[in-house]
XYZ file of C-alpha atoms in Angstrom:
565
model
C 29.642 142.702 124.868
C 31.984 140.063 126.003
C 34.174 141.562 128.735
C 37.639 140.192 127.702
C 37.728 141.973 124.409
C 37.237 145.144 126.734
C 40.405 146.623 127.614
C 38.998 149.492 129.549
C 37.444 146.437 131.907
C 40.417 144.332 131.967
C 42.603 148.283 133.359
C 39.685 149.158 135.485
C 39.855 146.078 137.483
C 44.428 146.111 137.240
C 43.496 149.361 139.293
C 40.283 147.925 141.494
C 42.406 144.981 142.752
C 45.545 147.755 143.148
C 43.639 150.784 144.411
C 41.609 147.855 146.881
C 37.569 147.031 145.704
C 36.555 149.182 148.535
C 37.678 152.484 147.697
C 37.562 151.773 144.153
C 34.287 153.283 141.965
C 32.299 154.032 138.843
C 33.089 157.902 139.557
C 37.210 156.393 139.150
C 36.747 154.074 135.624
C 35.756 156.921 134.482
C 38.923 158.039 134.858
C 39.728 156.501 132.297
C 41.203 157.564 129.137
C 42.334 157.033 125.951
C 45.971 159.584 125.457
C 45.825 161.798 122.810
C 49.113 161.147 122.200
C 49.941 157.817 121.325
C 52.889 157.270 122.948
C 51.851 158.278 125.643
C 49.782 154.809 125.981
C 46.380 152.651 124.893
C 44.579 154.027 128.057
C 45.572 156.762 131.148
C 44.616 157.046 134.749
C 45.051 159.805 136.560
C 45.452 159.412 140.608
C 44.461 163.118 141.803
C 41.501 161.849 143.441
C 43.060 158.870 145.125
C 45.826 161.320 146.547
C 43.183 163.567 147.685
C 42.154 159.922 150.291
C 46.257 158.270 150.508
C 46.902 161.946 151.261
C 50.091 160.677 149.250
C 50.838 163.393 145.723
C 49.523 161.686 143.379
C 52.970 160.985 140.880
C 53.683 158.925 144.739
C 50.159 156.355 143.934
C 50.967 156.819 139.938
C 54.549 154.753 140.860
C 53.217 152.293 143.028
C 49.921 151.109 141.277
C 52.074 151.223 137.740
C 54.014 148.526 139.352
C 51.904 146.333 141.367
C 50.293 145.812 137.666
C 51.386 142.656 136.090
C 48.613 140.947 133.350
C 49.522 140.289 130.373
C 46.287 141.438 127.906
C 48.936 144.389 128.815
C 52.706 144.878 126.873
C 52.964 147.381 129.912
C 52.461 149.859 132.377
C 54.291 152.501 133.353
C 53.812 155.775 135.683
C 54.485 158.910 133.903
C 54.217 162.260 136.597
C 50.175 162.080 138.357
C 49.199 159.597 135.010
C 49.435 156.003 135.326
C 49.633 154.518 131.612
C 49.145 151.103 129.818
C 50.286 149.850 127.025
C 47.824 146.861 125.476
C 50.151 143.974 124.753
C 49.736 144.762 120.103
C 49.726 140.754 119.623
C 47.234 139.382 122.426
C 45.101 142.026 122.107
C 44.024 141.895 117.898
C 44.355 138.239 117.823
C 41.072 138.827 120.584
C 39.041 141.637 118.499
C 39.721 140.584 114.890
C 38.818 137.070 115.630
C 35.970 138.262 117.672
C 34.946 139.827 114.545
C 35.536 137.210 111.674
C 33.727 135.170 114.590
C 31.176 136.682 114.990
C 30.790 138.418 111.725
C 27.647 141.098 111.706
C 26.265 140.695 114.781
C 29.839 141.997 116.394
C 28.712 145.204 117.599
C 25.239 143.821 118.995
C 24.299 144.712 122.519
C 21.467 142.562 124.800
C 20.135 144.500 127.118
C 16.475 145.173 124.655
C 15.644 142.263 124.371
C 12.414 141.470 124.800
C 10.791 145.065 125.491
C 9.809 147.494 122.177
C 10.386 150.418 121.026
C 7.829 152.296 118.684
C 8.698 155.130 116.586
C 6.826 157.691 115.061
C 8.688 159.223 111.849
C 9.129 160.092 108.048
C 4.748 161.519 108.292
C 5.250 163.345 105.400
C 1.326 165.728 104.677
C -0.519 163.310 102.187
C -1.241 166.124 99.438
C 2.141 167.825 99.061
C 5.142 167.048 97.519
C 8.300 164.858 99.554
C 10.859 167.409 99.201
C 14.481 167.448 101.294
C 12.467 168.616 103.443
C 11.145 165.041 104.930
C 14.802 164.131 104.573
C 15.809 164.014 107.929
C 13.162 163.102 109.974
C 12.621 159.714 107.660
C 16.343 158.798 107.507
C 17.249 159.554 110.941
C 14.221 157.672 112.025
C 15.342 154.445 110.066
C 19.191 154.409 111.101
C 17.433 155.610 114.457
C 15.473 152.255 114.441
C 18.209 149.580 113.343
C 20.339 150.844 115.922
C 17.481 150.144 118.695
C 17.660 146.622 116.691
C 21.370 145.788 117.545
C 20.336 146.762 120.780
C 17.935 144.108 121.239
C 15.044 145.504 120.775
C 11.808 144.807 118.845
C 10.947 148.036 116.783
C 7.428 149.099 115.351
C 7.930 151.809 112.662
C 4.860 153.826 112.171
C 3.749 156.449 109.656
C 1.776 159.200 111.207
C 0.862 160.944 108.036
C -0.806 164.287 108.145
C -4.043 163.507 106.881
C -5.772 165.632 108.896
C -6.147 169.232 109.940
C -7.331 172.835 108.488
C -5.286 172.251 104.972
C -7.524 169.633 103.541
C -10.272 171.964 104.249
C -8.094 174.244 101.894
C -7.544 171.978 99.473
C -10.864 170.822 99.273
C -11.698 174.264 99.094
C -8.585 175.282 96.303
C -9.793 171.432 94.320
C -13.530 173.174 93.701
C -12.837 176.013 92.813
C -10.073 175.741 90.052
C -9.325 172.388 90.524
C -8.818 169.504 87.621
C -10.021 165.415 87.892
C -7.940 165.149 84.384
C -4.820 167.103 85.521
C -4.731 165.140 89.274
C -5.107 161.452 87.635
C -1.770 162.533 84.930
C 0.486 164.132 87.963
C -1.053 163.669 91.381
C 0.889 165.520 93.728
C 2.586 168.728 91.827
C -0.593 169.492 90.759
C -2.408 168.682 94.001
C 0.478 171.019 95.042
C -0.189 174.111 92.681
C -3.873 174.342 94.151
C -2.522 174.556 97.563
C 0.719 177.380 96.984
C -2.869 178.737 94.709
C -4.890 178.967 98.097
C -2.533 180.607 100.056
C -1.867 182.792 97.537
C -5.303 184.061 96.621
C -6.094 183.520 100.978
C -4.294 187.106 101.614
C -5.727 189.538 98.857
C -9.830 187.119 99.969
C -9.942 186.735 103.783
C -13.310 184.776 102.930
C -11.766 181.926 101.709
C -9.750 181.211 105.023
C -13.702 180.484 106.497
C -14.004 178.367 103.714
C -11.555 176.517 103.973
C -12.383 175.656 107.110
C -16.314 175.528 106.617
C -15.030 171.653 104.778
C -12.904 170.929 107.138
C -15.785 171.388 109.155
C -18.350 169.173 106.593
C -14.594 166.043 106.424
C -14.940 166.538 110.227
C -18.896 165.564 110.385
C -17.994 163.512 107.289
C -19.709 164.712 104.806
C -19.650 162.445 101.938
C -18.194 164.424 98.602
C -15.886 166.121 101.247
C -15.085 162.121 102.412
C -14.738 161.596 99.150
C -11.998 163.769 97.634
C -9.862 163.319 100.993
C -9.902 159.711 100.440
C -8.544 160.430 96.854
C -5.928 162.812 97.928
C -4.962 160.409 100.085
C -4.307 157.293 98.190
C -2.670 159.198 94.727
C -0.170 160.464 97.913
C 0.883 157.058 99.426
C 1.588 155.899 95.736
C 3.722 158.876 95.282
C 5.658 158.272 98.934
C 6.082 154.418 98.080
C 8.078 155.034 95.143
C 10.505 157.299 97.444
C 10.249 154.481 100.309
C 11.217 152.235 97.606
C 14.465 154.161 96.664
C 15.157 154.421 100.286
C 15.199 150.479 101.026
C 12.960 151.533 103.970
C 9.596 150.540 105.312
C 7.329 150.942 108.223
C 4.741 148.429 109.649
C 1.971 150.870 110.502
C 0.867 154.204 108.447
C -1.590 154.904 110.826
C -2.432 158.965 110.122
C -3.947 161.513 112.099
C -7.119 160.617 110.769
C -6.656 156.486 112.406
C -7.411 158.593 116.137
C -10.613 160.527 114.877
C -12.644 157.908 116.655
C -11.159 157.928 119.925
C -10.334 161.586 120.667
C -13.333 161.777 122.595
C -12.329 159.319 125.081
C -8.989 161.288 125.762
C -11.719 164.986 126.300
C -12.817 163.092 128.686
C -10.436 161.446 130.401
C -9.447 164.510 131.625
C -12.991 165.805 131.921
C -13.393 162.736 134.580
C -9.421 164.007 135.926
C -10.503 167.692 136.299
C -7.441 168.593 133.921
C -9.957 169.876 131.298
C -10.420 174.671 131.315
C -12.523 176.238 129.246
C -10.505 178.902 128.238
C -11.507 182.085 125.337
C -14.841 179.483 124.679
C -11.837 176.846 124.014
C -11.319 173.699 126.515
C -7.397 173.394 127.227
C -4.938 171.288 129.738
C -3.206 173.830 132.317
C 0.729 173.309 132.378
C 1.745 176.374 134.443
C 3.293 175.266 137.265
C 5.441 173.154 134.285
C 6.394 176.146 133.019
C 4.292 175.360 129.517
C 1.539 176.690 127.413
C -1.804 176.017 128.088
C -2.589 172.707 125.969
C -5.313 172.936 122.974
C -7.860 170.070 123.638
C -10.624 171.669 121.797
C -10.779 174.612 119.412
C -13.738 177.303 120.338
C -15.914 175.869 117.178
C -15.317 171.878 118.665
C -12.899 171.058 116.396
C -9.792 168.890 117.589
C -6.097 169.837 117.401
C -2.416 167.913 117.092
C -2.373 167.563 120.386
C -5.442 165.955 120.990
C -4.908 162.901 118.749
C -1.487 162.856 119.960
C -2.654 161.861 123.071
C -4.550 159.900 121.739
C -1.811 158.013 119.308
C 0.113 157.494 122.916
C -2.926 155.723 124.656
C -2.985 154.068 121.552
C 0.562 153.095 121.311
C 1.064 152.030 124.556
C -1.768 149.692 124.650
C -1.419 148.091 121.823
C 2.724 147.863 122.355
C 3.691 147.905 125.572
C 6.316 149.869 124.936
C 9.805 150.466 126.926
C 10.624 153.747 124.802
C 7.711 155.972 122.254
C 11.026 157.565 119.828
C 9.185 160.763 118.084
C 11.618 161.906 114.672
C 10.315 165.423 114.553
C 11.500 168.452 114.249
C 13.164 171.328 116.716
C 10.496 173.399 116.633
C 7.879 171.042 118.025
C 9.509 170.890 121.209
C 6.926 172.674 122.859
C 4.106 170.917 121.958
C 5.805 167.574 121.907
C 6.710 168.115 125.954
C 3.121 169.371 126.281
C 1.463 166.202 125.302
C 4.058 163.590 127.022
C 2.557 166.182 130.289
C -1.262 165.960 130.089
C -0.067 161.822 129.589
C 1.652 162.373 132.123
C -0.685 164.468 135.087
C -3.642 161.842 133.344
C -1.629 158.839 135.555
C 0.068 157.546 132.434
C 3.684 156.428 133.977
C 4.926 154.849 130.886
C 4.972 158.760 129.768
C 8.043 159.492 131.179
C 9.725 156.940 128.677
C 7.951 159.158 125.582
C 11.278 160.952 124.201
C 11.049 163.463 121.239
C 14.191 163.212 118.968
C 14.690 166.938 117.668
C 16.683 167.185 114.488
C 17.430 170.997 112.630
C 16.542 171.998 109.266
C 17.216 171.486 105.319
C 18.094 175.229 104.465
C 17.238 176.663 100.741
C 19.933 179.570 100.872
C 20.071 180.439 105.026
C 16.033 179.652 104.330
C 13.616 177.019 106.267
C 11.647 175.121 103.065
C 8.404 175.676 103.048
C 5.756 174.042 101.019
C 3.300 176.756 101.243
C 5.154 179.413 99.585
C 6.295 177.252 97.053
C 10.695 176.665 98.251
C 11.008 173.224 98.109
C 13.221 170.743 96.286
C 11.619 167.286 95.366
C 13.509 164.433 97.417
C 12.578 162.513 94.149
C 14.653 164.539 92.118
C 18.063 165.363 94.134
C 17.815 160.331 94.244
C 17.451 160.169 90.450
C 20.106 163.329 90.105
C 22.807 161.306 92.672
C 22.328 158.037 90.708
C 23.130 159.307 87.374
C 25.624 160.778 88.730
C 27.383 158.275 90.312
C 26.368 156.519 87.678
C 28.916 158.137 84.989
C 31.269 158.300 87.070
C 30.961 154.492 87.142
C 31.139 154.639 83.977
C 34.374 156.655 83.979
C 36.323 154.772 86.605
C 35.224 151.439 86.089
C 33.317 150.540 82.527
C 33.427 147.102 82.867
C 32.184 147.085 85.649
C 28.724 144.129 85.706
C 25.760 145.487 87.631
C 26.722 149.815 87.566
C 23.052 150.871 86.928
C 22.986 148.658 90.820
C 25.500 149.870 92.641
C 24.683 153.310 90.995
C 22.239 153.525 92.695
C 23.724 152.243 96.401
C 26.024 154.970 95.541
C 23.800 157.969 94.957
C 21.334 156.928 97.708
C 23.876 156.536 100.107
C 25.332 160.117 98.944
C 22.695 161.666 99.796
C 22.020 159.466 103.273
C 25.416 159.693 104.829
C 25.195 164.069 103.602
C 22.461 163.961 105.976
C 23.719 161.062 108.674
C 27.646 162.943 108.853
C 25.993 165.771 110.222
C 24.320 165.965 114.497
C 21.093 165.401 113.859
C 20.131 169.105 115.803
C 22.367 171.245 112.849
C 21.116 172.222 109.983
C 21.990 171.469 106.682
C 22.303 174.065 103.969
C 21.067 172.746 100.523
C 24.170 171.691 98.278
C 23.397 169.213 95.419
C 28.065 169.470 94.630
C 28.881 169.103 98.265
C 25.626 165.698 98.392
C 27.788 164.271 95.062
C 31.145 165.203 95.865
C 32.676 161.385 95.390
C 35.997 162.501 97.898
C 36.294 163.793 101.161
C 33.811 162.950 103.675
C 30.873 161.400 102.445
C 28.897 158.215 101.586
C 30.795 157.227 98.321
C 34.069 157.542 100.455
C 33.285 155.077 102.201
C 31.643 153.156 99.435
C 34.665 152.890 97.869
C 36.820 151.578 100.631
C 34.415 148.859 101.948
C 34.848 148.288 97.915
C 38.600 148.450 98.036
C 39.265 146.025 100.759
C 36.867 143.929 98.808
C 39.071 143.677 96.018
C 42.451 143.102 98.152
C 40.333 139.670 99.526
C 39.340 138.751 96.215
C 42.649 139.219 94.812
C 44.174 137.064 97.846
C 42.409 134.474 96.674
C 41.970 133.571 100.209
C 38.960 132.441 101.959
C 38.614 131.022 105.326
C 40.557 133.673 107.691
C 42.598 133.525 110.599
C 44.350 136.444 112.857
C 47.992 135.751 114.956
C 48.622 139.517 115.713
C 50.283 142.112 113.685
C 52.877 144.847 115.527
C 53.022 147.591 113.113
C 51.826 151.166 113.798
C 49.204 151.000 110.206
C 47.150 147.880 111.525
C 47.200 148.976 115.191
C 45.526 152.171 114.905
C 43.246 149.498 112.821
C 42.644 147.188 115.307
C 41.760 149.928 118.262
C 39.152 151.604 115.939
C 37.566 148.031 114.985
C 37.478 147.318 119.243
C 35.958 151.031 119.339
C 31.984 150.138 117.093
C 30.282 148.385 119.703
C 30.323 151.312 122.162
C 30.051 153.088 119.125
C 26.144 151.901 119.081
C 25.776 151.844 122.768
C 27.098 155.639 121.936
C 24.709 156.242 119.293
C 21.541 154.480 120.625
C 22.303 156.542 124.713
C 21.883 159.542 122.463
C 19.241 158.796 119.082
C 22.372 160.274 117.344
C 22.938 158.026 114.249
C 25.823 160.811 113.662
C 28.161 158.964 116.233
C 28.137 155.766 113.420
C 28.596 157.826 110.249
C 31.292 159.903 111.779
C 32.966 156.112 112.839
C 32.897 154.174 109.603
C 34.669 157.585 108.090
C 37.770 157.687 110.555
C 37.326 153.332 109.644
C 37.282 154.340 105.889
C 40.811 156.844 106.046
C 42.168 154.229 108.438
C 41.958 151.799 106.174
C 42.732 154.041 102.419
C 46.371 154.332 105.252
C 47.132 150.882 105.480
C 46.056 150.528 102.627
C 48.296 152.966 101.034
C 51.553 152.363 103.520
C 51.193 148.571 103.675
C 52.212 145.517 101.127
C 49.026 143.829 102.166
C 49.351 140.745 99.693
C 53.386 140.675 100.160
C 54.046 136.488 100.922
C 55.071 136.116 104.717
C 54.457 134.990 107.525
C 52.032 137.890 108.304
C 49.486 138.469 104.974
C 47.647 135.818 106.755
C 46.909 138.326 109.901
C 46.827 140.890 107.619
C 44.291 139.814 105.501
C 41.812 139.372 108.184
C 42.479 142.647 109.205
C 40.899 143.637 105.894
C 38.188 140.933 106.642
C 37.006 142.245 109.666
C 37.387 145.856 108.114
C 34.930 144.874 106.007
C 32.142 143.456 108.252
C 31.934 146.462 110.137
C 32.140 149.197 107.730
C 28.546 146.643 105.981
C 28.057 146.763 109.457
C 28.220 150.802 110.728
C 26.738 151.695 106.579
C 23.646 149.233 107.150
C 22.770 150.649 111.293
C 22.620 153.979 108.420
C 20.852 152.365 105.961
C 23.403 152.460 103.387
C 24.301 149.696 101.120
C 27.493 148.917 100.678
C 28.993 147.820 96.518
C 31.453 145.008 96.432
C 33.184 146.774 93.260
C 32.414 150.311 92.063
């Protein structure tokens, strides 16, 4: 980021010169904060730490520092008790911030520290032959937003959909199909029919434990390459992918790879051999494990007693393959928090195998979507289908648009942006570790802290610019309080991008655009933006900067910004 527009750095530099470069530390710079009450300035520095060094009262040090700072970036610097309070020069600060946004446009807020490096992201990863439910939304939209944020930091990203297309459940599904399935019904309605068979198998299994063994037997046949088992499995996989692609198109989310669990079938023996060669593989209850007692973790199961592989074996093979293929700087696994122990085991085993890059693998956990306070479960049939929610959101958005703006052109396109945006924003506005109670009513509420609220603020700002008739914009300065609040928020955007990247947390961006939208709506209500006077060009330039940052913030979340709605 251009340090000239980072006034925290300017204030720190001014303090450093007054204190003495030998004494100034990064820890002191971190003490600079924005006061909650703007009457105490735009930035404040407490002098308690310096008081210990100089052996003088902090009030005396604050007064000396305030008198020593003479920087045109600040309208004034004054001492208040033990604090040095800096007030920005509003015209100078605003001109630097707003004109930079107008110049850089969508590049504003970008960082370059990721240039030349690759981040691999594993996200979405639904199980084939099961419906794409609201439970899958979290990994999908968090992962996609993180990919956008990583790219904003300069990284090349590789987006991987690690499909759940292997495991004992597919033996059970084959067994269910052989017993109760119909080829015609599956062709007519693939996922619901396969899902019905899956749920029925688990219901029947309770009364007939022999079914469990039958399911395992079919999976063993699948692993051994049995022709019928492989044919059915491929069919289930193909029809599932077709269904998933329709949902990804609605969300406008794409992937670079669809290498699911089955892709690693021929790569797992090599992992087991390496573990054996390094003396890490131990036999326990006829199964092969890697002991992780010293790390405070349960043993990592590599092969079951019947010789079948596990999720861990496949994730070990995937980790090695991904590093060899992409030489990643980081590998992010956007998977629910219930898998935390699993990923700790996998990363630790890779490290024990002598892979230094294992320390760059990160599990990005998240909370659950709940229905009536309970976890959604495909096995128990307690699911809400994502596609149905998206379609209903689009219908409701169209209904709203037709009521409020019936003459709008391309209503269907705008409704899609608003409806899908409502669903995505509802998820991303919460910190990823929070559980979310499913509520269609809250999700589709077009007032308050919602995606449509932010989109409407953007559309309103675009309307102001259209009415102005202006096409070129330049900011020479404004001093009113409402515009000043917006300038400070616009200035914060690059820092928010960095915060979202460091915390793997898209909610930072969601909360930011919501705050900026609220500030603009307040400004719109308080100021006559289009009034013809000497400040009009600066007001319009400020509104233009708002549209640029709102649109870019929404883009990072994977949400479109309609110019009219």
